Short mmCIF file of C-alpha atoms and ligand atoms in Angstrom, two decimals:
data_model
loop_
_atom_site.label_atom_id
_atom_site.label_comp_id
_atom_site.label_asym_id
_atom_site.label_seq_id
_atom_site.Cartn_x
_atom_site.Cartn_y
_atom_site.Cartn_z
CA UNK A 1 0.00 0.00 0.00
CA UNK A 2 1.76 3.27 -1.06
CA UNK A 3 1.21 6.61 0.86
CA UNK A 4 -0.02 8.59 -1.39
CA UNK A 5 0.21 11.96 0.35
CA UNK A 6 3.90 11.81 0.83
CA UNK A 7 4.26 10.78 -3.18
CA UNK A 8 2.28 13.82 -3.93
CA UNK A 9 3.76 16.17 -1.73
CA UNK A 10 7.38 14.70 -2.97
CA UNK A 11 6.01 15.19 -6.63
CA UNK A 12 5.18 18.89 -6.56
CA UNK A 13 8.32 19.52 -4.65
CA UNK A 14 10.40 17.38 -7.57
CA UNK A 15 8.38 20.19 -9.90
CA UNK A 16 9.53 23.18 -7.98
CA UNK A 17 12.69 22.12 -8.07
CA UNK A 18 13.09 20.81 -11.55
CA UNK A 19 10.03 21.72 -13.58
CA UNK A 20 7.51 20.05 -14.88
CA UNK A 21 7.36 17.27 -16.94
CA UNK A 22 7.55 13.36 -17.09
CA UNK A 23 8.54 11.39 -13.85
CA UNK A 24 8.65 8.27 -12.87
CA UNK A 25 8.45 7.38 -9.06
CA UNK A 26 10.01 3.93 -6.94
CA UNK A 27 9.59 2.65 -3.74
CA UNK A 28 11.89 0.96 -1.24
CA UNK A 29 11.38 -0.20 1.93
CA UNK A 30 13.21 -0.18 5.42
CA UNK A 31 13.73 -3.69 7.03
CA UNK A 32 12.93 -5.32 10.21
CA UNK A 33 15.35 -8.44 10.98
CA UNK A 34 13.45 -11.22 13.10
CA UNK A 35 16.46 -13.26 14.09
CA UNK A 36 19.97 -13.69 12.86
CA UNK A 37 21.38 -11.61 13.46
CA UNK A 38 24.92 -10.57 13.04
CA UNK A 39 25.55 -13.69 11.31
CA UNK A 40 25.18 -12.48 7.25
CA UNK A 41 28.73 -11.80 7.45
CA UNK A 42 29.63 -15.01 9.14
CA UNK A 43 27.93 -16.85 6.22
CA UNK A 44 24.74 -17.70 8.53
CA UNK A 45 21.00 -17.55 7.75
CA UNK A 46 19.15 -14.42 8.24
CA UNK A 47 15.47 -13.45 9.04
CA UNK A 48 14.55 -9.76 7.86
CA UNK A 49 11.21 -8.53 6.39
CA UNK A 50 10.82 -5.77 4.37
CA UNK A 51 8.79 -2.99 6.21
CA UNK A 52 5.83 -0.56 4.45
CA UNK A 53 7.76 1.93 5.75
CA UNK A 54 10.61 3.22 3.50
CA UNK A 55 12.13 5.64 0.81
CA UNK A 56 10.12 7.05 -1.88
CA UNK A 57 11.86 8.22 -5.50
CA UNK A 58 10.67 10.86 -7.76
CA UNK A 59 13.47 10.64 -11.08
CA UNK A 60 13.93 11.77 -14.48
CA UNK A 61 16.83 11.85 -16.89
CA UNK A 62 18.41 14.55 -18.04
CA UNK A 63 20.06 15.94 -21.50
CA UNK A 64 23.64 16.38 -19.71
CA UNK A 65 25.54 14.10 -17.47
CA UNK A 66 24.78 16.00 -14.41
CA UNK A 67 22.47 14.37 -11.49
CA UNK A 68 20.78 16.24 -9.06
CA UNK A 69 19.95 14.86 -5.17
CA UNK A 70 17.65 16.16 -2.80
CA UNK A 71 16.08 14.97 0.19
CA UNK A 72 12.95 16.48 1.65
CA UNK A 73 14.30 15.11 5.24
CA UNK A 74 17.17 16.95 4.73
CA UNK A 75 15.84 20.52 3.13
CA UNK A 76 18.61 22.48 4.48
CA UNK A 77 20.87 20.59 2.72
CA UNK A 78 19.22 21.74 -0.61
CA UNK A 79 20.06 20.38 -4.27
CA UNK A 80 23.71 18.19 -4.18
CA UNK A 81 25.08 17.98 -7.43
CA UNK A 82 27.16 15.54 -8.90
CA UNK A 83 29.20 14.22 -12.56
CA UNK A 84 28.64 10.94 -13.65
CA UNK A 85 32.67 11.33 -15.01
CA UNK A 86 33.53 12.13 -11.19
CA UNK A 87 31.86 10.56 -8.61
CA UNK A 88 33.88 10.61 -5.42
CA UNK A 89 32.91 10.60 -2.08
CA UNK A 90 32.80 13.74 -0.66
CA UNK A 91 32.28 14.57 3.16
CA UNK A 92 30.23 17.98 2.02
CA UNK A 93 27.27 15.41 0.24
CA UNK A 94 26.25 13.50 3.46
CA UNK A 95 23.56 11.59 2.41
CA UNK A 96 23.95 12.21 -0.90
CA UNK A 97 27.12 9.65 -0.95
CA UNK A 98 25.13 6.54 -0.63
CA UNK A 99 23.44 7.53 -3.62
CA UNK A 100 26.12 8.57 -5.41
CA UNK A 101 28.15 5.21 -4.74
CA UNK A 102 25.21 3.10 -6.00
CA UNK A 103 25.53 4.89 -9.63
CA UNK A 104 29.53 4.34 -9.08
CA UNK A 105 28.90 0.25 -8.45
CA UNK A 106 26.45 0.47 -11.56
CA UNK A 107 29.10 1.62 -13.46
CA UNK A 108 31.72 -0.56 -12.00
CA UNK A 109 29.70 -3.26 -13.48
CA UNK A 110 29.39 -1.62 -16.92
CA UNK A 111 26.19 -0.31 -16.38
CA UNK A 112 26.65 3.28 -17.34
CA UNK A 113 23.98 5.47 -17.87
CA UNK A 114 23.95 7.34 -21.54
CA UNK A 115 22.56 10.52 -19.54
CA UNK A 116 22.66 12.36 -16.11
CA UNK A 117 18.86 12.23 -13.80
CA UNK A 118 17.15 14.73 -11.42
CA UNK A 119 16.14 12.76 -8.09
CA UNK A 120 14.24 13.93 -5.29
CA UNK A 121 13.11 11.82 -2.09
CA UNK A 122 11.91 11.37 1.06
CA UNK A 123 11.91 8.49 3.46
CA UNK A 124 9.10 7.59 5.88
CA UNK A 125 12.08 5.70 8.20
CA UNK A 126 12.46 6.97 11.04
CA UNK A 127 16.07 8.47 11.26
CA UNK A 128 18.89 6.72 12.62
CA UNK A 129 16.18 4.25 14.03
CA UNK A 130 18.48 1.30 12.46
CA UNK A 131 15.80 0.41 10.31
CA UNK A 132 18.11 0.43 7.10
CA UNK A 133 17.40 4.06 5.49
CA UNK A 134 20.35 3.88 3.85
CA UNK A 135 20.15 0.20 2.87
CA UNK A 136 16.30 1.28 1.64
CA UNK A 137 17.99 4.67 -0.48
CA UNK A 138 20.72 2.46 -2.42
CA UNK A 139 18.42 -0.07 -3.06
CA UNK A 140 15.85 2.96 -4.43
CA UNK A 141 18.45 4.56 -6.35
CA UNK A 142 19.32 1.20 -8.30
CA UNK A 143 15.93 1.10 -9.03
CA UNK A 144 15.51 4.10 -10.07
CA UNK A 145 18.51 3.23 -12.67
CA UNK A 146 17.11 0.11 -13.43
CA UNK A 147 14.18 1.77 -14.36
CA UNK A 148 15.48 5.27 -16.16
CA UNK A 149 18.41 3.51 -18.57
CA UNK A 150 16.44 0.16 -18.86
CA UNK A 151 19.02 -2.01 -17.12
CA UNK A 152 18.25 -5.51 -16.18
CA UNK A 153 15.75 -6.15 -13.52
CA UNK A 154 17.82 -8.10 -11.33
CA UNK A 155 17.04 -7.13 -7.75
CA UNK A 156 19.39 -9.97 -6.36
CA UNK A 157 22.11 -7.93 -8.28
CA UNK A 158 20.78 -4.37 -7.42
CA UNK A 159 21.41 -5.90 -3.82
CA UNK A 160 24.94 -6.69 -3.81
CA UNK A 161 25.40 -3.03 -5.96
CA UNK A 162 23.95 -1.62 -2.60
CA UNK A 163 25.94 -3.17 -0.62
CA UNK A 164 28.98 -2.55 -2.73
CA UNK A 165 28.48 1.27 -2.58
CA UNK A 166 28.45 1.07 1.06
CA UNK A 167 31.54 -1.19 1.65
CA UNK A 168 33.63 0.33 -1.30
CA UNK A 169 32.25 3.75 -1.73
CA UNK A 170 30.88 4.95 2.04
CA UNK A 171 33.43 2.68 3.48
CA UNK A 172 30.76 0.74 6.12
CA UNK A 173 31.78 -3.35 5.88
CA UNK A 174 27.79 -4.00 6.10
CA UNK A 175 27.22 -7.71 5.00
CA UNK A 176 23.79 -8.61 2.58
CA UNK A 177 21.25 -8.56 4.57
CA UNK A 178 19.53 -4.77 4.37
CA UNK A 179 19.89 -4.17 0.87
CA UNK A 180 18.05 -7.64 0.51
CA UNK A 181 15.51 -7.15 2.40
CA UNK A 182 14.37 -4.23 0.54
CA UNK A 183 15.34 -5.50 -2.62
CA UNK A 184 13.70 -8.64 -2.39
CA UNK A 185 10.65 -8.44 0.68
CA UNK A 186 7.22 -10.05 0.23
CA UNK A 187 4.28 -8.51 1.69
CA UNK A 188 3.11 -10.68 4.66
CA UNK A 189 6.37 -12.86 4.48
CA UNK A 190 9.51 -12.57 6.32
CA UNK A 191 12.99 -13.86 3.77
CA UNK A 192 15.19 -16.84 5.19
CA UNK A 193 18.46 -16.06 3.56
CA UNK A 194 20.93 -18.05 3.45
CA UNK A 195 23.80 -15.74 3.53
CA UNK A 196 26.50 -17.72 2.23
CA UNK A 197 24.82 -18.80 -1.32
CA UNK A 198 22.04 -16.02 -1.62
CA UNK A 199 19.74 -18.94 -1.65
CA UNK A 200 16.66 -17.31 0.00
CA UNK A 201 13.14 -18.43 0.64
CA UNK A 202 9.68 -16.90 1.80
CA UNK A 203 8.16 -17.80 4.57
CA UNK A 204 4.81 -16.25 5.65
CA UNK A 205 4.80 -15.03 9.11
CA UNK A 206 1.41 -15.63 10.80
CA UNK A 207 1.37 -14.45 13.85
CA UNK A 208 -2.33 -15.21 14.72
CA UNK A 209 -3.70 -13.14 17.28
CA UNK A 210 -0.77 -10.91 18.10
CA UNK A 211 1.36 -8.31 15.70
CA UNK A 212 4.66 -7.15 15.15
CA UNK A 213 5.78 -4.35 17.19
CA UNK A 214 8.92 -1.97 16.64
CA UNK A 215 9.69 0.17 19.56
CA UNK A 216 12.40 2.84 18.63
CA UNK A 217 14.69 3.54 21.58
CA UNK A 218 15.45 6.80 20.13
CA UNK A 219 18.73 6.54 21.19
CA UNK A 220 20.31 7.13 17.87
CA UNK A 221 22.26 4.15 15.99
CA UNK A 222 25.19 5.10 14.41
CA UNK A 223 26.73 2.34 12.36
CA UNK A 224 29.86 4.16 10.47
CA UNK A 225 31.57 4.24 13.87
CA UNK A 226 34.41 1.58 14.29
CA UNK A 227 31.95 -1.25 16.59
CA UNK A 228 30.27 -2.64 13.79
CA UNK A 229 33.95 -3.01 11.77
CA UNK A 230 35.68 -4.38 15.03
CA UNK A 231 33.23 -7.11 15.43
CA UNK A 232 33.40 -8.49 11.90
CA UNK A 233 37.18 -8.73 12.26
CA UNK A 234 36.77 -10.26 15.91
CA UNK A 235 35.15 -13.00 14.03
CA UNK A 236 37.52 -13.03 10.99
CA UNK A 237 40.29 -13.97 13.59
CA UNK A 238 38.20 -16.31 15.71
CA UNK A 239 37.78 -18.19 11.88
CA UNK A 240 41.50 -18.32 11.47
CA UNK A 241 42.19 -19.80 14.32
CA UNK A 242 39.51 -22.66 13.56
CA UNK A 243 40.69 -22.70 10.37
CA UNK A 244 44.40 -24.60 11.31
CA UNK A 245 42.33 -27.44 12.86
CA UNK A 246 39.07 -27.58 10.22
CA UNK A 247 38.22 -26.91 7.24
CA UNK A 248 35.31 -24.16 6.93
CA UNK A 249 34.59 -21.15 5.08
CA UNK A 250 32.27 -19.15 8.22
CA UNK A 251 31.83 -19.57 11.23
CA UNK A 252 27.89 -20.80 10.13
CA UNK A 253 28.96 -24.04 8.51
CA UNK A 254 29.44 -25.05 12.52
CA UNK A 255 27.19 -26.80 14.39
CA UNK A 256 27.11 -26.17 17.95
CA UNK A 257 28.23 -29.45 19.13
CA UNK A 258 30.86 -29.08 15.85
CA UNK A 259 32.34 -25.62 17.66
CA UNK A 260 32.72 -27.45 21.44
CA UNK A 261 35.48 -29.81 19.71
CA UNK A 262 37.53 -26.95 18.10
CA UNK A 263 36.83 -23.82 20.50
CA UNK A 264 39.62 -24.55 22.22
CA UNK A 265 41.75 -23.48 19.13
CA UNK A 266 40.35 -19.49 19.38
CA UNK A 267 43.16 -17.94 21.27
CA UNK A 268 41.44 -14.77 22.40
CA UNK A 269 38.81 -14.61 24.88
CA UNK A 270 36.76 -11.98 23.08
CA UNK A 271 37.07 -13.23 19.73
CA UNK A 272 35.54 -16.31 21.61
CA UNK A 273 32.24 -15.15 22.87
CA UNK A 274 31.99 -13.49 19.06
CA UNK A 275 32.14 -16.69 17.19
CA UNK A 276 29.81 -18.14 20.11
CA UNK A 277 27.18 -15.97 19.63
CA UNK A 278 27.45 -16.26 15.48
CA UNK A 279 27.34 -20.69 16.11
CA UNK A 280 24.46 -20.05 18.34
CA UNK A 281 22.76 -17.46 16.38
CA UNK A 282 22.51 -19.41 13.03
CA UNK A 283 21.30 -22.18 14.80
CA UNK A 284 18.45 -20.49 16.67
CA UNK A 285 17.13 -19.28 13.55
CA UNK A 286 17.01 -22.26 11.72
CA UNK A 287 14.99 -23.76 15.03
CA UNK A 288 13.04 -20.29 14.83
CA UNK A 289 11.91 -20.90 10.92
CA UNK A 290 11.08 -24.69 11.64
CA UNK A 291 9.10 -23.16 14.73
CA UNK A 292 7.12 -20.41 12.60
CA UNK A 293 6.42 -22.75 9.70
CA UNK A 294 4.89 -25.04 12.52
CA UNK A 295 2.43 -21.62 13.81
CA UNK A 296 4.40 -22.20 17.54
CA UNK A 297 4.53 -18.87 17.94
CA UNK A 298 6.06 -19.33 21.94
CA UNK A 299 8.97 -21.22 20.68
CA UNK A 300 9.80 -18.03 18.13
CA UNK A 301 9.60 -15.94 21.07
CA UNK A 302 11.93 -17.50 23.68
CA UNK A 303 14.61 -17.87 20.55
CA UNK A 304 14.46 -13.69 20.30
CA UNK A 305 14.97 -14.29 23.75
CA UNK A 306 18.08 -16.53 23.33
CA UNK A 307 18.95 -14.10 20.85
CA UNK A 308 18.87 -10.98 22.68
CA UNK A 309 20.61 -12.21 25.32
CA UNK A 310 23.86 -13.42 23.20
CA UNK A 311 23.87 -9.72 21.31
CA UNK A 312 23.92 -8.23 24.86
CA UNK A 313 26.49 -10.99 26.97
CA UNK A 314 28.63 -12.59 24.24
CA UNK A 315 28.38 -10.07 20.80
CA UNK A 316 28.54 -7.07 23.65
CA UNK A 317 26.38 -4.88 20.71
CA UNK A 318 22.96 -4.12 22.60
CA UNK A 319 23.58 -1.00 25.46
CA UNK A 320 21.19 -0.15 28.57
CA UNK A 321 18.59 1.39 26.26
CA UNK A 322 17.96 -1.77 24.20
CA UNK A 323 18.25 -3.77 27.34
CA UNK A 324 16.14 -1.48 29.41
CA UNK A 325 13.24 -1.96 26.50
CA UNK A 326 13.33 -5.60 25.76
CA UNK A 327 13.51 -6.34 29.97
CA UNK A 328 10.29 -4.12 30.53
CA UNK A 329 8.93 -5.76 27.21
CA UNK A 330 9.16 -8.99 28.59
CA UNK A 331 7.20 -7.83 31.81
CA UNK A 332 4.13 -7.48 30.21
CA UNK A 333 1.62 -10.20 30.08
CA UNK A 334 0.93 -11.09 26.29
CA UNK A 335 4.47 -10.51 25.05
CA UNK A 336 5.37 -13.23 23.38
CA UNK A 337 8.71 -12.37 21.89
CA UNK A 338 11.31 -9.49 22.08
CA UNK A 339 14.88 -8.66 21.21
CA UNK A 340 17.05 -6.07 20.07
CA UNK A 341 16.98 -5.74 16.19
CA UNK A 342 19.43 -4.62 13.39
CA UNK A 343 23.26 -3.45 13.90
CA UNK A 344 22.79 -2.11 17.72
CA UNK A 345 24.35 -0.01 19.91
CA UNK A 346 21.07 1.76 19.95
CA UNK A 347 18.30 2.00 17.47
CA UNK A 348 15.02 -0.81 17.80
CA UNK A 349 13.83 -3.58 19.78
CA UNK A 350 11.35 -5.80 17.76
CA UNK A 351 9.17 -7.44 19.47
CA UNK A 352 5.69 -10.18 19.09
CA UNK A 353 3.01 -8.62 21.27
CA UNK A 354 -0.87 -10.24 21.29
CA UNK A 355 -3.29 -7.77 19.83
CA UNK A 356 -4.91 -7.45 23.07
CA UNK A 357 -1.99 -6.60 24.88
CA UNK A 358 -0.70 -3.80 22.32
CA UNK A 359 -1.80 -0.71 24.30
CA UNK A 360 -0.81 -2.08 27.97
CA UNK A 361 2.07 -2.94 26.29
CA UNK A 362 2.85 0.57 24.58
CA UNK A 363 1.99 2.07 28.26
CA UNK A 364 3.65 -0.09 30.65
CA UNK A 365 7.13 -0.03 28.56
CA UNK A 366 6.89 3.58 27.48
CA UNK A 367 6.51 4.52 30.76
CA UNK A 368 9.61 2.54 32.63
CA UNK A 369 11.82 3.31 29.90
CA UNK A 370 11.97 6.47 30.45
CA UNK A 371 11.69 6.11 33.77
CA UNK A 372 15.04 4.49 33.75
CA UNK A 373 16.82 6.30 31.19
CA UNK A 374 15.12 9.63 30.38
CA UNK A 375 14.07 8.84 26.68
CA UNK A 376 10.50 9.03 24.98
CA UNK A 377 10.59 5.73 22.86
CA UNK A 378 8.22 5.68 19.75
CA UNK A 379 6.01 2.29 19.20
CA UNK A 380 5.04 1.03 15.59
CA UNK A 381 2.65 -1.74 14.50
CA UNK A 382 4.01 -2.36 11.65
CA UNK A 383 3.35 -4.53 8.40
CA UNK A 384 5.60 -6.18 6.02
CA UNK A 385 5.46 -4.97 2.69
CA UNK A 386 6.57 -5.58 -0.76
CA UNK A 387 10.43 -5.37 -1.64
CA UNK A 388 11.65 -2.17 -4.30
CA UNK A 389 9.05 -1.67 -7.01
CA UNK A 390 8.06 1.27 -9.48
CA UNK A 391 5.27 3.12 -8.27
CA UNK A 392 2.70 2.92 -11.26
CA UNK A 393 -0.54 4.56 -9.98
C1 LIG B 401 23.63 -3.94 10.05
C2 LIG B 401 24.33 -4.41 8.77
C3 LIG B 401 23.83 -5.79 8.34
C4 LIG B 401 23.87 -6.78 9.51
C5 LIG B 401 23.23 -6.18 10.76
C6 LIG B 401 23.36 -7.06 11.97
O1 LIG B 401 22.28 -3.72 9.80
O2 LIG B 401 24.13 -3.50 7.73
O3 LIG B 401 24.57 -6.26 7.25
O4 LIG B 401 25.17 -7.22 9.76
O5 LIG B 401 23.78 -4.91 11.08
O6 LIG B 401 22.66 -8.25 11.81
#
């Protein structure tokens, strides 16, 4: 379902800023992960769905090789212009850089577009909620290209561009999982992916009488910050050191009772706990997806559970907020599942909440979390939603 207001208010600002004349406009969407996390980069299975929140894209091309970028979040900002000969990131563009390095992977690829385009849009994401805004704009601005120049529809490929723009071009070591969750959701359906192959797989998620609940701890999640890079080579080293006694490519390929033989191998302490969590994580979502396919609901929940509590004790990526929300969560009669979500160090708790319990729920946590750490947290029922598209109404 597309929100029509914000298309038409982004439209007639795309006019004012452009002129008029023919557009075309693209969704893509934000993404909730349900479990698995931290593990795409470990070569584990993932659980993310693609939310209706997201990033809308007004576009047209234009007679030069110029393109034009604005952002009605970021007004102030106003219209950043770049070359397609000389696209380098520049600190001055901000935002502007993830879009940029998406038509720099394009064209990395030989996709080059025969003329410049005039982009303007605005995303319905919460900021810095760690909902994947900037997963949801590189996977918009692909589409946009795919859709402008007529390059192959391929959103498994306009994926990995993403997420090449962000690890070559922004410089973030992100693994798959955002940009394929917007390039590839299913309304109603969360996407098992297995990280390692790109072999993925809808699965409905019914939830029966309860919904999907995001609470944002408003504690902003910043991801460019060195955390997110020093975990993923925490890992890399815990690997090597498996690697002189077996023979695997990630730490995923292990089974749990597979890791107690070679542990012993991992020299560091830390880098111990990290490889922990990722043998634990992959296989609590394969026993979550068997669980959901089978409607036991419970069983999902206490594996967020499990989950949470190896982000906070052994991955060390959750902080007080996170653990202040999914505790109080928890407290609540009718909860039936809740966990940090997405990179951490701030950003959302996702949680499974019976319908009936939603607005005790909303009360009783909003109200001890900021008792006990001075934020307002926002609360969102939210529903999964299609992966990128063209808008065509
Ligand atoms: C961020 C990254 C993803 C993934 C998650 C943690 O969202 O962009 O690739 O690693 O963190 O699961």
């Amino acid at each position: 379902m597309e929100d029509t207001k914000v298309m038409e208010t982004l439209r007639k600002k795309f006019f004012e800023l452009y002129g008029e004349g023919e557009i075309r406009t693209f969704f893509a969407p934000g993404r909730v992960n349900l479990i698995g996390e931290h593990i795409d980069y470990n070569g584990g299975h993932v659980f993310p769905c693609a939310l209706t929140l997201g990033t809308y894209g007004v576009a047209r091309r234009r007679e030069d090789r110029k393109i034009h970028f604005f952002s009605t979040n970021l007004p102030d900002t106003g219209v950043i212009e770049a070359d397609l000969d000389d696209l380098v990131l520049r600190k001055e563009d901000g935002w502007a850089n993830y879009a940029k390095g998406v038509v720099w992977a394009y064209m990395s690829e030989g996709l080059v577009p025969d003329t410049g385009f005039d982009f303007a849009c605005t995303g319905t994401i919460p900021n810095k909620s760690g909902l994947s805004s900037s997963a949801s704009l590189e996977v918009l601005v692909g589409t946009t290209m795919i859709g402008l120049f007529g390059f192959p529809d391929d959103q498994v490929k306009n994926a990995l561009l993403g997420q090449k723009a962000e690890n070559q071009f922004v410089g973030m070591n992100c693994g798959i999982m955002d940009q394929f969750a917007s390039a590839m959701g299913k309304k109603d359906s969360a996407i098992l992916l297995d990280c390692a192959t790109l072999d993925y797989d809808h699965v409905p998620v019914v939830l029966g009488d309860a919904s999907l609940v995001i609470v944002n701890s408003n504690k902003p999640h910043e991801l460019v910050g060195s955390a997110y890079n020093d975990r993923r080579r925490e890992c890399e080293e815990a690997l090597m050191d498996i690697q002189k006694v077996k023979d695997i490519r990630a730490l995923c390929e292990l089974t749990p009772a597979e890791f107690g033989e070679v542990k012993g191998k991992i020299r560091n302490e830390v880098d111990l706990r990290r490889a922990k969590h990722a043998v634990y994580e992959e296989d609590r979502t394969r026993k979550a997806v068997v669980a959901l396919k089978a409607g036991h609901i419970e069983e999902f929940g206490k594996l967020m559970l499990g989950s949470h509590v190896s982000l906070r004790d052994d991955f060390e990526v959750s902080c007080h907020e996170l653990d202040v929300l999914v505790d109080e969560a928890w407290k609540v009669p009718g909860t039936i599942g809740a966990r940090m979500t997405g990179g951490g160090f701030g950003g959302c708790t996702v949680n499974i909440v019976k319908n009936d319990a939603v607005e005790t729920f909303k009360e009783k946590v909003g109200r001890n979390y900021t008792k006990g750490t001075g934020l307002v947290p926002s609360f969102y029922v939210v529903s999964i939603g299609d992966g990128a598209h063209e808008v065509t109404e």
